[in-house]
Coordinates of C-alpha atoms and ligand atoms in Angstrom, one line a residue:
M1372 CA 0.0 -0.1 0.1
K1373 CA 1.1 3.4 -1.1
T1374 CA 1.4 6.0 1.7
G1375 CA 2.4 9.4 0.5
F1376 CA 5.3 12.0 2.4
S1377 CA 2.3 13.8 4.5
P1378 CA 2.4 14.3 8.3
W1379 CA -1.3 12.3 7.7
A1380 CA 0.9 8.7 6.8
P1381 CA 2.1 7.4 10.1
R1382 CA 3.8 4.5 8.7
V1383 CA 6.3 7.4 7.3
V1384 CA 6.9 8.6 10.9
M1385 CA 7.3 5.2 12.5
A1386 CA 10.4 4.0 9.6
W1387 CA 12.1 7.7 10.7
W1388 CA 11.7 6.9 14.1
G1389 CA 13.6 3.4 13.8
K1390 CA 16.6 5.6 12.3
I1391 CA 16.4 8.1 15.1
S1392 CA 19.3 7.4 18.0
P1393 CA 19.0 7.3 21.6
P1394 CA 18.6 10.4 23.1
T1395 CA 22.0 12.1 24.2
W1396 CA 22.6 15.8 25.8
P1397 CA 24.4 17.8 24.2
R1398 CA 27.6 18.8 25.9
S1399 CA 26.1 22.5 27.7
P1400 CA 26.2 24.1 31.0
L1401 CA 22.7 25.1 31.0
S1402 CA 19.8 23.5 32.7
R1403 CA 17.7 20.7 31.3
P1404 CA 14.0 20.4 30.6
G1405 CA 12.1 19.8 34.0
S1406 CA 15.1 20.9 35.9
T1407 CA 13.8 23.6 38.2
A1408 CA 16.9 25.7 37.8
P1409 CA 16.2 28.2 34.8
A1410 CA 19.1 29.6 33.4
S1411 CA 20.3 33.1 34.3
A1412 CA 19.5 35.6 32.5
S1413 CA 23.2 36.7 31.7
D1414 CA 23.2 32.8 30.6
R1415 CA 20.6 33.4 27.7
R1416 CA 22.3 36.0 25.8
H1417 CA 24.6 33.7 24.2
W1418 CA 24.9 33.3 20.6
F1419 CA 23.7 29.7 19.6
R1420 CA 24.9 28.0 16.8
R1421 CA 24.3 25.3 14.1
P1422 CA 25.9 23.8 11.1
I1423 CA 23.6 24.1 8.0
A1424 CA 23.8 20.8 6.3
E1425 CA 24.1 21.0 2.9
G1426 CA 22.5 17.5 1.5
S1427 CA 19.9 18.7 3.0
S1428 CA 16.2 19.6 2.8
E1429 CA 14.3 21.9 5.1
A1430 CA 10.9 20.5 6.1
P1431 CA 8.6 20.5 8.4
A1432 CA 9.0 17.1 10.9
P1433 CA 5.7 15.3 11.9
A1434 CA 4.6 15.4 16.1
P1435 CA 6.9 12.8 17.9
A1436 CA 4.9 10.0 17.8
P1437 CA 4.9 7.5 21.0
A1438 CA 8.0 5.7 21.4
P1439 CA 8.5 2.3 21.3
A1440 CA 8.3 0.3 24.1
R1441 CA 11.9 -0.2 24.9
S1442 CA 13.8 -2.8 27.9
D1443 CA 16.3 0.1 29.1
K1444 CA 13.6 1.3 32.2
Q1445 CA 16.5 4.1 32.4
S1446 CA 15.4 5.5 28.8
R1447 CA 12.4 4.9 29.4
G1448 CA 11.6 7.1 32.4
R1449 CA 13.3 9.8 30.4
R1450 CA 11.4 9.7 27.2
Q1451 CA 7.9 9.5 29.4
S1452 CA 9.4 12.1 31.5
S1453 CA 9.8 14.5 28.6
F1454 CA 6.7 13.3 27.1
S1455 CA 5.2 14.4 30.1
L1456 CA 6.2 18.4 29.3
M1457 CA 4.8 17.9 25.5
P1458 CA 2.1 19.8 24.6
K1459 CA -0.7 17.6 22.8
R1460 CA 0.8 19.1 19.8
L1461 CA 4.1 19.9 18.6
D1462 CA 5.5 21.2 15.4
V1463 CA 9.0 20.1 15.2
R1464 CA 11.3 22.1 12.5
G1465 CA 14.3 20.1 11.1
E1466 CA 16.6 19.3 8.1
V1467 CA 16.5 16.3 6.1
C1468 CA 19.6 15.4 5.4
L1469 CA 22.0 12.6 3.3
S1470 CA 25.3 11.6 4.9
V1471 CA 28.2 10.9 2.1
S1472 CA 28.2 7.7 3.1
G1473 CA 24.8 7.5 2.5
F1474 CA 24.9 9.5 -0.7
R1475 CA 27.9 7.1 -2.1
E1476 CA 26.1 4.1 -1.3
L1477 CA 22.9 5.2 -3.0
N1478 CA 24.5 6.4 -6.1
R1479 CA 26.3 2.6 -5.7
R1480 CA 22.9 1.1 -5.9
R1481 CA 22.3 3.4 -9.0
A1482 CA 24.8 3.0 -10.6
A1483 CA 23.8 -0.9 -10.2
A1484 CA 20.6 -0.4 -11.7
G1485 CA 21.3 1.3 -14.2
L1486 CA 19.9 4.4 -13.2
A1487 CA 21.2 8.2 -13.5
L1488 CA 23.5 9.3 -10.4
F1489 CA 22.9 12.0 -8.0
A1490 CA 25.3 14.8 -8.7
N1491 CA 24.9 15.7 -4.7
P1492 CA 23.8 14.7 -1.1
R1493 CA 21.6 17.9 -1.7
N1494 CA 19.9 17.2 -4.7
A1495 CA 19.2 13.7 -3.9
A1496 CA 17.7 14.9 -0.4
A1497 CA 15.8 17.2 -2.3
G1498 CA 14.8 14.5 -4.7
S1499 CA 14.0 11.9 -2.4
L1500 CA 11.6 14.2 -0.6
R1501 CA 9.6 15.1 -3.9
Q1502 CA 9.1 11.2 -4.6
L1503 CA 5.5 11.0 -5.0
D1504 CA 5.9 7.2 -4.1
S1505 CA 7.0 7.4 -0.3
T1506 CA 8.3 3.9 -0.2
I1507 CA 11.2 5.3 -2.4
T1508 CA 11.6 7.6 0.1
A1509 CA 11.5 5.4 2.9
A1510 CA 14.2 3.2 1.2
R1511 CA 16.5 6.3 0.8
P1512 CA 19.4 6.7 3.7
L1513 CA 17.7 10.1 4.7
Q1514 CA 18.1 11.5 8.3
F1515 CA 16.4 14.2 10.3
F1516 CA 17.6 16.1 11.9
A1517 CA 15.7 18.5 14.3
Y1518 CA 16.5 22.0 15.3
G1519 CA 13.7 23.9 16.3
V1520 CA 9.6 24.0 17.3
G1521 CA 6.8 26.5 15.4
D1522 CA 5.9 27.6 18.6
A1523 CA 7.7 27.6 21.7
S1524 CA 5.6 29.0 24.3
S1525 CA 3.8 26.5 25.5
L1526 CA 6.9 24.8 26.9
A1527 CA 8.8 24.9 30.0
I1528 CA 12.0 25.9 28.4
G1529 CA 13.7 29.7 28.0
T1530 CA 16.6 29.0 25.7
Q1531 CA 17.3 27.8 22.5
T1532 CA 20.1 25.1 24.0
E1533 CA 17.0 23.8 26.3
L1534 CA 14.9 23.4 23.4
L1535 CA 17.7 21.7 21.1
A1536 CA 18.1 19.7 25.0
M1537 CA 14.2 18.9 25.2
L1538 CA 14.0 17.7 21.1
A1539 CA 16.7 15.1 21.7
A1540 CA 15.8 13.8 25.2
T1541 CA 12.5 13.1 22.9
G1542 CA 13.8 11.3 20.4
F1543 CA 14.8 13.6 17.8
Q1544 CA 18.6 13.3 16.4
I1545 CA 20.2 17.2 16.7
I1546 CA 23.0 17.8 15.1
P1547 CA 26.0 17.5 17.8
H1548 CA 28.4 20.5 16.8
S1549 CA 25.7 23.1 18.2
R1550 CA 28.0 25.7 20.9
V1551 CA 26.8 28.7 23.0
C1552 CA 29.3 31.3 22.3
L1553 CA 29.4 33.7 24.5
D1554 CA 30.9 36.9 22.4
L1555 CA 31.3 37.4 18.3
A1556 CA 35.1 36.2 18.6
A1557 CA 33.9 32.9 20.2
V1558 CA 31.8 32.9 17.0
I1559 CA 34.0 33.7 14.8
A1560 CA 36.6 31.4 16.0
H1561 CA 33.8 28.3 16.1
F1562 CA 33.0 29.7 12.2
H1563 CA 37.1 28.8 11.3
F1564 CA 36.5 25.6 13.1
L1565 CA 33.7 24.4 11.6
A1566 CA 35.0 25.6 8.3
D1567 CA 38.2 23.8 9.2
S1568 CA 36.6 20.6 10.1
R1569 CA 33.8 20.7 8.0
H1570 CA 35.3 18.0 5.6
E1571 CA 35.4 15.3 8.7
L1572 CA 31.8 15.2 8.9
P1573 CA 29.8 12.8 8.1
F1574 CA 27.4 14.8 5.9
E1575 CA 28.1 17.9 4.0
I1576 CA 27.8 21.5 5.3
D1577 CA 27.6 24.8 3.8
G1578 CA 28.5 26.9 6.4
M1579 CA 26.5 27.6 10.4
V1580 CA 23.6 29.7 11.4
L1581 CA 23.9 32.0 14.4
K1582 CA 21.2 32.4 17.0
V1583 CA 20.0 34.2 19.8
N1584 CA 20.1 31.7 22.5
D1585 CA 17.5 33.3 24.9
L1586 CA 13.8 32.3 23.7
A1587 CA 12.4 35.8 25.0
Q1588 CA 14.7 38.3 23.2
Q1589 CA 14.1 35.6 20.2
K1590 CA 10.4 36.8 20.7
R1591 CA 11.1 40.7 20.9
L1592 CA 13.4 40.5 17.8
G1593 CA 10.6 39.0 15.8
A1594 CA 10.9 38.7 11.9
K1595 CA 11.4 40.4 8.9
A1596 CA 9.0 39.1 5.6
R1597 CA 11.0 36.0 4.8
S1598 CA 13.3 35.6 7.6
P1599 CA 13.4 36.0 11.5
R1600 CA 15.6 38.9 13.2
W1601 CA 17.3 36.6 15.8
A1602 CA 19.4 34.1 13.1
V1603 CA 21.4 34.1 10.6
A1604 CA 23.3 32.0 8.2
A1605 CA 26.8 32.4 8.0
K1606 CA 28.6 30.9 4.5
F1607 CA 31.8 29.0 3.7
A1608 CA 33.6 30.1 0.7
A1609 CA 31.5 28.2 -2.2
A1610 CA 32.6 25.6 -4.6
Q1611 CA 34.9 27.5 -7.2
A1612 CA 36.2 26.5 -11.1
V1613 CA 37.4 27.9 -13.6
T1614 CA 36.3 28.0 -16.8
R1615 CA 36.2 30.1 -20.8
L1616 CA 33.6 32.9 -20.7
I1617 CA 32.6 32.4 -24.4
G1618 CA 29.1 34.6 -24.5
V1619 CA 26.9 36.9 -23.1
D1620 CA 23.1 37.4 -23.4
F1621 CA 21.1 40.0 -22.4
Q1622 CA 17.7 39.3 -21.1
V1623 CA 14.8 41.6 -20.6
G1624 CA 12.6 41.1 -17.6
R1625 CA 9.3 41.6 -16.7
T1626 CA 10.7 44.8 -15.1
G1627 CA 12.0 45.8 -17.5
A1628 CA 15.4 45.3 -16.4
V1629 CA 18.1 44.0 -18.4
T1630 CA 20.5 41.3 -17.1
P1631 CA 24.1 40.0 -18.7
V1632 CA 24.4 36.7 -18.7
G1633 CA 27.7 34.1 -19.4
R1634 CA 27.5 31.6 -21.7
L1635 CA 30.6 29.1 -20.7
E1636 CA 32.0 26.5 -21.7
P1637 CA 30.7 23.6 -19.5
V1638 CA 32.6 22.8 -16.3
K1639 CA 31.8 20.9 -13.2
V1640 CA 31.4 22.4 -9.8
G1641 CA 30.3 21.5 -6.6
G1642 CA 29.0 18.1 -8.5
V1643 CA 27.1 19.7 -11.1
T1644 CA 27.5 20.8 -14.6
V1645 CA 27.6 24.9 -15.4
S1646 CA 27.4 26.5 -18.4
R1647 CA 25.6 29.8 -17.8
A1648 CA 26.5 32.3 -15.1
T1649 CA 25.2 35.7 -13.7
L1650 CA 27.0 38.4 -14.2
H1651 CA 24.5 40.5 -12.0
N1652 CA 24.9 44.2 -14.0
E1653 CA 26.7 45.5 -16.7
D1654 CA 29.2 47.9 -13.8
E1655 CA 29.9 44.3 -12.9
I1656 CA 31.3 43.7 -15.7
R1657 CA 33.3 46.6 -16.3
R1658 CA 34.7 46.9 -12.3
K1659 CA 36.0 42.9 -12.9
D1660 CA 37.2 44.2 -16.8
L1661 CA 35.7 40.8 -17.9
R1662 CA 36.4 40.1 -21.8
L1663 CA 35.2 37.7 -24.2
G1664 CA 37.6 34.2 -24.4
D1665 CA 38.5 35.4 -20.8
M1666 CA 39.4 32.6 -18.8
V1667 CA 37.0 33.2 -15.2
L1668 CA 36.6 32.0 -11.8
I1669 CA 33.1 31.3 -11.6
Q1670 CA 31.6 29.8 -7.8
R1671 CA 28.1 28.2 -7.3
A1672 CA 26.4 28.3 -3.9
G1673 CA 23.9 26.4 -3.0
E1674 CA 21.1 26.2 -5.9
V1675 CA 21.3 29.6 -6.8
I1676 CA 22.4 30.9 -10.4
P1677 CA 27.0 30.4 -10.4
E1678 CA 28.2 33.2 -10.7
I1679 CA 31.3 35.1 -12.3
I1680 CA 33.9 35.9 -9.7
K1681 CA 36.7 37.4 -12.1
P1682 CA 39.2 36.6 -15.0
V1683 CA 41.7 34.8 -14.5
V1684 CA 44.0 37.8 -16.2
K1685 CA 47.2 35.5 -16.1
K1686 CA 46.0 32.9 -18.6
R1687 CA 45.0 36.1 -21.1
Q1688 CA 46.1 35.1 -24.7
G1689 CA 45.7 38.8 -26.5
N1690 CA 42.7 37.7 -28.4
E1691 CA 40.0 38.5 -25.6
T1692 CA 37.3 40.8 -26.9
A1693 CA 35.7 43.3 -25.3
I1694 CA 31.9 42.9 -24.0
K1695 CA 29.6 44.9 -26.2
L1696 CA 27.2 46.5 -23.8
P1697 CA 23.4 47.2 -24.9
T1698 CA 22.2 50.8 -25.4
K1699 CA 19.0 49.5 -27.0
C1700 CA 16.7 47.1 -25.6
P1701 CA 17.3 43.5 -27.4
A1702 CA 13.7 42.9 -27.8
C1703 CA 11.9 46.1 -28.8
A1704 CA 15.3 48.5 -30.0
M1705 CA 13.9 51.2 -27.3
P1706 CA 16.9 53.1 -25.7
L1707 CA 17.4 51.3 -22.5
V1708 CA 17.5 54.0 -19.3
R1709 CA 19.5 54.0 -16.4
K1710 CA 17.4 55.8 -13.4
A1711 CA 19.3 57.4 -10.0
G1712 CA 17.6 56.5 -7.0
E1713 CA 17.2 52.9 -8.3
V1714 CA 18.1 50.3 -5.4
V1715 CA 20.6 48.8 -7.8
R1716 CA 21.9 52.0 -9.9
A1717 CA 24.0 49.7 -12.4
V1718 CA 20.7 48.5 -13.7
R1719 CA 19.6 49.4 -17.4
R1720 CA 15.9 49.3 -18.1
C1721 CA 13.7 49.2 -21.3
E1722 CA 10.9 51.5 -20.0
N1723 CA 8.9 50.8 -23.2
P1724 CA 5.6 50.0 -22.0
H1725 CA 4.8 47.6 -25.0
C1726 CA 8.1 46.1 -24.9
A1727 CA 7.1 42.5 -26.3
A1728 CA 9.8 40.8 -24.1
Q1729 CA 8.2 42.5 -21.1
R1730 CA 5.3 41.6 -21.9
L1731 CA 5.5 38.5 -22.2
Q1732 CA 7.6 37.8 -19.3
A1733 CA 4.4 39.7 -17.5
L1734 CA 2.1 37.2 -18.9
G1735 CA 3.8 34.2 -18.4
H1736 CA 4.4 35.4 -15.0
F1737 CA 0.6 36.1 -14.5
C1738 CA -0.7 32.7 -15.9
G1739 CA 2.9 30.9 -14.5
K1740 CA 2.9 29.6 -10.4
A1741 CA 4.0 32.6 -9.0
G1742 CA 0.7 34.5 -10.6
L1743 CA -2.6 32.5 -10.9
D1744 CA -1.3 28.8 -11.6
I1745 CA -3.1 28.3 -15.0
K1746 CA -2.3 24.8 -15.6
G1747 CA -1.3 24.5 -19.4
L1748 CA -0.6 28.2 -20.0
G1749 CA 3.2 27.5 -19.2
Q1750 CA 5.7 30.3 -20.7
K1751 CA 6.2 28.4 -23.7
V1752 CA 2.6 28.8 -24.6
V1753 CA 2.2 32.3 -24.1
E1754 CA 4.9 32.7 -26.3
Q1755 CA 3.1 30.7 -28.9
L1756 CA -0.3 33.1 -27.9
V1757 CA 1.5 36.2 -28.3
Q1758 CA 3.7 35.1 -31.5
N1759 CA -0.1 34.2 -33.1
A1760 CA -1.1 37.5 -32.3
L1761 CA -3.8 35.8 -29.9
V1762 CA -3.1 37.1 -26.4
N1763 CA -1.0 40.7 -26.3
D1764 CA -2.2 41.9 -22.8
I1765 CA -3.7 40.2 -19.4
P1766 CA -7.8 40.6 -20.4
D1767 CA -6.6 38.8 -24.1
I1768 CA -6.2 35.8 -21.5
Y1769 CA -9.7 35.6 -20.6
R1770 CA -11.2 36.4 -24.3
L1771 CA -9.3 33.2 -25.8
Q1772 CA -12.3 31.2 -27.4
P1773 CA -11.0 27.0 -27.8
Q1774 CA -11.7 27.5 -31.3
Q1775 CA -8.6 29.7 -31.4
L1776 CA -6.5 27.5 -29.4
A1777 CA -7.3 24.2 -31.2
A1778 CA -6.5 25.8 -34.7
L1779 CA -3.0 26.7 -33.0
A1780 CA -0.2 24.1 -34.2
G1781 CA 0.4 21.3 -31.8
W1782 CA -3.3 22.0 -30.3
G1783 CA -6.4 19.7 -30.4
E1784 CA -10.2 20.2 -29.6
K1785 CA -9.5 18.3 -26.2
S1786 CA -6.3 20.4 -25.4
A1787 CA -8.5 23.6 -26.3
K1788 CA -11.1 22.7 -24.2
N1789 CA -8.7 21.9 -21.1
V1790 CA -7.0 25.2 -21.0
I1791 CA -10.4 27.2 -21.2
A1792 CA -11.6 25.7 -18.3
A1793 CA -8.8 26.3 -16.6
I1794 CA -9.1 30.0 -17.8
A1795 CA -12.3 30.0 -16.4
A1796 CA -11.5 28.6 -13.5
A1797 CA -9.1 31.1 -12.4
K1798 CA -11.6 34.1 -12.8
H1799 CA -11.8 34.2 -9.1
P1800 CA -8.5 34.2 -8.0
K1801 CA -8.4 35.5 -3.8
L1802 CA -7.0 39.0 -4.0
A1803 CA -3.3 38.4 -2.7
R1804 CA -3.0 35.7 -5.0
L1805 CA -4.7 38.6 -8.0
L1806 CA -2.0 41.0 -6.5
A1807 CA 1.3 38.9 -7.2
A1808 CA 0.3 37.7 -10.6
L1809 CA -0.1 41.3 -11.5
G1810 CA 3.8 41.7 -11.1
I1811 CA 4.2 45.2 -9.4
R1812 CA 7.1 46.3 -9.4
H1813 CA 8.9 44.9 -6.0
V1814 CA 5.6 43.5 -5.2
G1815 CA 5.8 39.5 -4.5
E1816 CA 3.7 36.9 -2.7
V1817 CA 4.9 38.1 1.2
H1818 CA 3.7 41.8 0.0
A1819 CA 0.4 40.6 -2.1
Q1820 CA -0.8 38.7 1.2
L1821 CA -0.2 42.1 3.7
L1822 CA -1.6 43.8 0.9
A1823 CA -4.8 41.7 1.1
Q1824 CA -4.8 41.7 4.9
H1825 CA -5.3 45.7 5.3
F1826 CA -7.2 46.2 2.0
P1827 CA -10.6 44.6 1.5
S1828 CA -10.4 45.1 -2.4
L1829 CA -9.3 46.8 -5.7
T1830 CA -11.0 49.8 -5.4
H1831 CA -10.2 50.3 -1.9
L1832 CA -6.1 49.8 -3.2
Q1833 CA -6.7 52.2 -5.9
Q1834 CA -7.5 55.1 -3.7
A1835 CA -4.4 54.2 -1.1
G1836 CA -1.9 56.6 -0.8
E1837 CA 2.1 56.3 -0.8
E1838 CA 1.4 57.2 3.4
D1839 CA -1.4 54.5 3.6
F1840 CA 1.1 51.7 2.5
L1841 CA 3.9 52.9 4.5
K1842 CA 1.4 52.2 7.4
I1843 CA 1.4 48.4 7.0
D1844 CA 4.5 46.8 9.0
G1845 CA 6.9 45.5 6.3
L1846 CA 5.9 47.7 3.7
G1847 CA 9.2 49.7 2.7
P1848 CA 9.4 53.1 0.6
A1849 CA 10.1 51.1 -2.7
V1850 CA 7.1 49.1 -2.7
A1851 CA 4.6 52.0 -1.4
S1852 CA 5.9 54.1 -4.4
S1853 CA 6.1 51.4 -7.2
L1854 CA 1.9 50.7 -6.1
V1855 CA 0.6 54.4 -6.0
T1856 CA 2.7 54.0 -9.6
F1857 CA 1.0 51.6 -10.4
F1858 CA -2.9 51.6 -9.2
S1859 CA -3.1 55.5 -10.5
S1860 CA -1.9 54.5 -14.5
A1861 CA -4.7 54.6 -16.9
A1862 CA -3.3 51.4 -18.2
T1863 CA -4.4 49.9 -15.3
S1864 CA -7.6 50.9 -14.4
K1865 CA -8.1 50.2 -18.6
M1866 CA -7.2 46.5 -17.2
L1867 CA -8.7 46.2 -14.5
I1868 CA -12.3 47.6 -16.2
A1869 CA -11.9 45.1 -18.7
L1870 CA -10.6 42.2 -16.5
R1871 CA -14.6 43.1 -14.5
D1872 CA -16.2 42.8 -17.7
L1873 CA -14.6 40.0 -18.6
G1874 CA -16.1 38.3 -15.6
L1875 CA -13.1 38.6 -13.1
R1876 CA -14.0 38.6 -9.6
I1877 CA -11.9 38.3 -6.2
S1878 CA -13.3 35.7 -4.3
P1879 CA -13.1 36.2 -0.3
D1880 CA -10.6 35.4 1.6
D1881 CA -11.7 33.1 4.0
D1882 CA -8.9 32.9 6.2
R1883 CA -11.7 30.7 9.2
G1884 CA -10.3 26.9 9.4
Q1885 CA -7.0 27.9 8.0
D1886 CA -5.3 26.9 11.7
R1887 CA -6.8 23.7 11.7
P1888 CA -4.9 20.4 11.4
L1889 CA -7.0 19.1 8.2
H1890 CA -7.0 22.7 6.5
G1891 CA -6.1 22.1 2.5
Q1892 CA -6.6 18.4 3.0
V1893 CA -9.9 17.2 1.0
F1894 CA -11.0 13.6 2.0
L1895 CA -12.9 10.5 0.1
F1896 CA -14.7 7.2 1.0
T1897 CA -14.3 4.1 -0.1
G1898 CA -15.6 0.8 1.5
T1899 CA -17.6 0.2 4.5
L1900 CA -15.8 1.9 7.8
S1901 CA -16.1 -0.4 11.1
H1902 CA -15.7 1.8 14.1
F1903 CA -17.6 4.7 13.0
S1904 CA -20.0 6.1 10.8
R1905 CA -19.1 7.7 7.2
D1906 CA -21.2 10.5 8.5
E1907 CA -19.1 10.5 12.0
A1908 CA -16.6 10.8 10.1
K1909 CA -17.4 13.0 8.0
A1910 CA -18.2 15.4 10.8
R1911 CA -15.3 15.0 12.6
I1912 CA -13.2 15.9 9.4
K1913 CA -15.1 19.3 8.8
E1914 CA -15.0 20.1 12.7
L1915 CA -10.8 19.7 11.8
G1916 CA -11.0 21.8 8.9
G1917 CA -10.7 19.0 6.1
Q1918 CA -13.1 18.9 3.1
V1919 CA -15.1 15.6 2.5
A1920 CA -15.2 14.9 -2.0
T1921 CA -18.0 12.3 -3.2
T1922 CA -16.4 12.2 -6.5
I1923 CA -12.7 11.0 -7.4
S1924 CA -10.1 14.2 -8.6
R1925 CA -7.2 15.6 -8.5
K1926 CA -8.7 17.9 -5.5
V1927 CA -8.4 14.9 -3.7
T1928 CA -5.9 14.4 -1.1
H1929 CA -6.6 11.2 1.1
L1930 CA -8.3 8.2 0.2
V1931 CA -9.8 6.4 3.0
C1932 CA -10.4 2.6 2.6
G1933 CA -12.9 0.5 4.6
Q1934 CA -13.5 -3.1 3.8
K1935 CA -14.5 -4.0 0.4
P1936 CA -13.3 -1.0 -1.2
G1937 CA -14.8 -0.3 -4.6
A1938 CA -13.0 1.2 -8.0
K1939 CA -11.8 4.4 -6.3
L1940 CA -9.1 2.7 -4.5
A1941 CA -7.7 1.6 -8.1
K1942 CA -7.8 5.1 -9.4
A1943 CA -6.6 6.3 -6.1
Q1944 CA -3.3 4.2 -6.5
E1945 CA -2.9 5.7 -10.2
M1946 CA -3.3 9.5 -9.4
A1947 CA -0.6 9.0 -6.4
I1948 CA -3.2 10.4 -3.8
I1949 CA -2.4 9.1 -0.2
I1950 CA -4.5 6.0 0.8
L1951 CA -5.2 5.9 4.5
E1952 CA -6.5 2.5 6.0
E1953 CA -9.6 3.5 8.6
A1954 CA -6.9 3.0 11.5
D1955 CA -4.9 5.8 10.0
L1956 CA -8.1 7.6 9.8
R1957 CA -8.7 7.2 13.5
T1958 CA -4.9 8.0 14.6
I1959 CA -5.7 11.4 12.3
L1960 CA -9.1 12.3 13.7
A1961 CA -8.1 11.7 17.5
S1962 CA -5.9 15.0 16.9
Ligands
ZN2907 ZN1 12.3 46.7 -24.6

């Protein structure tokens, strides 16, 4: 039987549990959880670090399952006492990691089976978690290292160190190289120690995380849109290689910014073959005195696009040529402008509102995953629609007719019908979703969410001034001014009116239920349940924020399988829907 990777697949939890080593206390002078003597206030103002495991994917962990019975009485006693301190529900954060030896073993097995090899532990770990079939994930030698919890306020602890000790005592594996540092000099010393000894560790790390130890201070420091203010990552120098720069492409982005991208002779860096690297902007090209044909030092850190650090000047042969910087938009030939006051002044922009390249990127963004996520309208399809003059702006998407699509090369009636249905389904977006899709400069998903929380409708946004936007915690002057520019433009008004006339309506943001444990999960039943009636089960699912479907579709996340299941079971297996037995469902509904 298949179970997906999900907090609601108890079998997966138990598989991990089996791999977790017995609890060990970290080397720390601070008090253990449950101790009546809390760490003193001065103790808590320490820096705390943990290494960043490189072969890892950060993922929230399932709440701890009950410990299996052990013969060791002392150990059992410790586990039970730490469980008695536990809240009913605990959201544990951590990283899934693949050790170097596990990675080698995995690749050895793949080579034997004639499968493609993984480039590095990080990709292998991330790829393992993306598997739809959890039996594949379970077969990979993954480890889970816990480093935090969603909300520590219900726990009787005051510091990060105590939190780790508690997690370790509960049975979670924690990274054993955490240290408490009393000052910045100690932090730097430990950074160098880790950098020097990193290759002796059983897993790859690419840096360390520095955290404020005192949880009360963490709370006071709070968080920015994407990251907490009380934690910062310090990365080691990244993997580097030398190769030849054979060309430079200038790409026009959604906001008109022109970005140079270097074409390279393919080279392996940190286990990955690299043939393109960012040059950031033209000032960087000048500052580094890069020339076509240069041997260049490139660097790759994490999953980001590699960058060119510098030319290797002593390898020059005299036939290298200057990189010609465009003064006109490579797409629409409009003169490019550099504006003072830009966050990055060196960015040259095409300001032509009708620039084909920008329009294409903007349309692709609107239909893409960061936008309204209209199935079947990927960037390539959008390009085809624009080339065939079917789509020129966003409202045109809603004007598409099935017969127009069906007549295009590579399309049929069925695919045309599906895309038209997907477009119709995108007529009722949430406000935040639409704002992110419109591609307003500086306004990403997080800002869009903030705006939707403060403004009930598009009309309110159109009427707001800069000072209204600046009142929102998390929105800066650049965002505020960009919003005013966008909403006060005649083109925007015209577009929004057109969208409304075409039937686009904002659907109300139903926040209720988002905190409930089954929010976003859709259950479907097949077969007979023995411990409760279907109606009882359905009522409980709804109480916990879940939904119940009556027919199988892509929306269904879980199929509950009773005795004598029907045809839905085979269908669900085909669609990789998580399949639950009645016992699994009872565990879930007991939460
Ligand atoms: Zn242009």
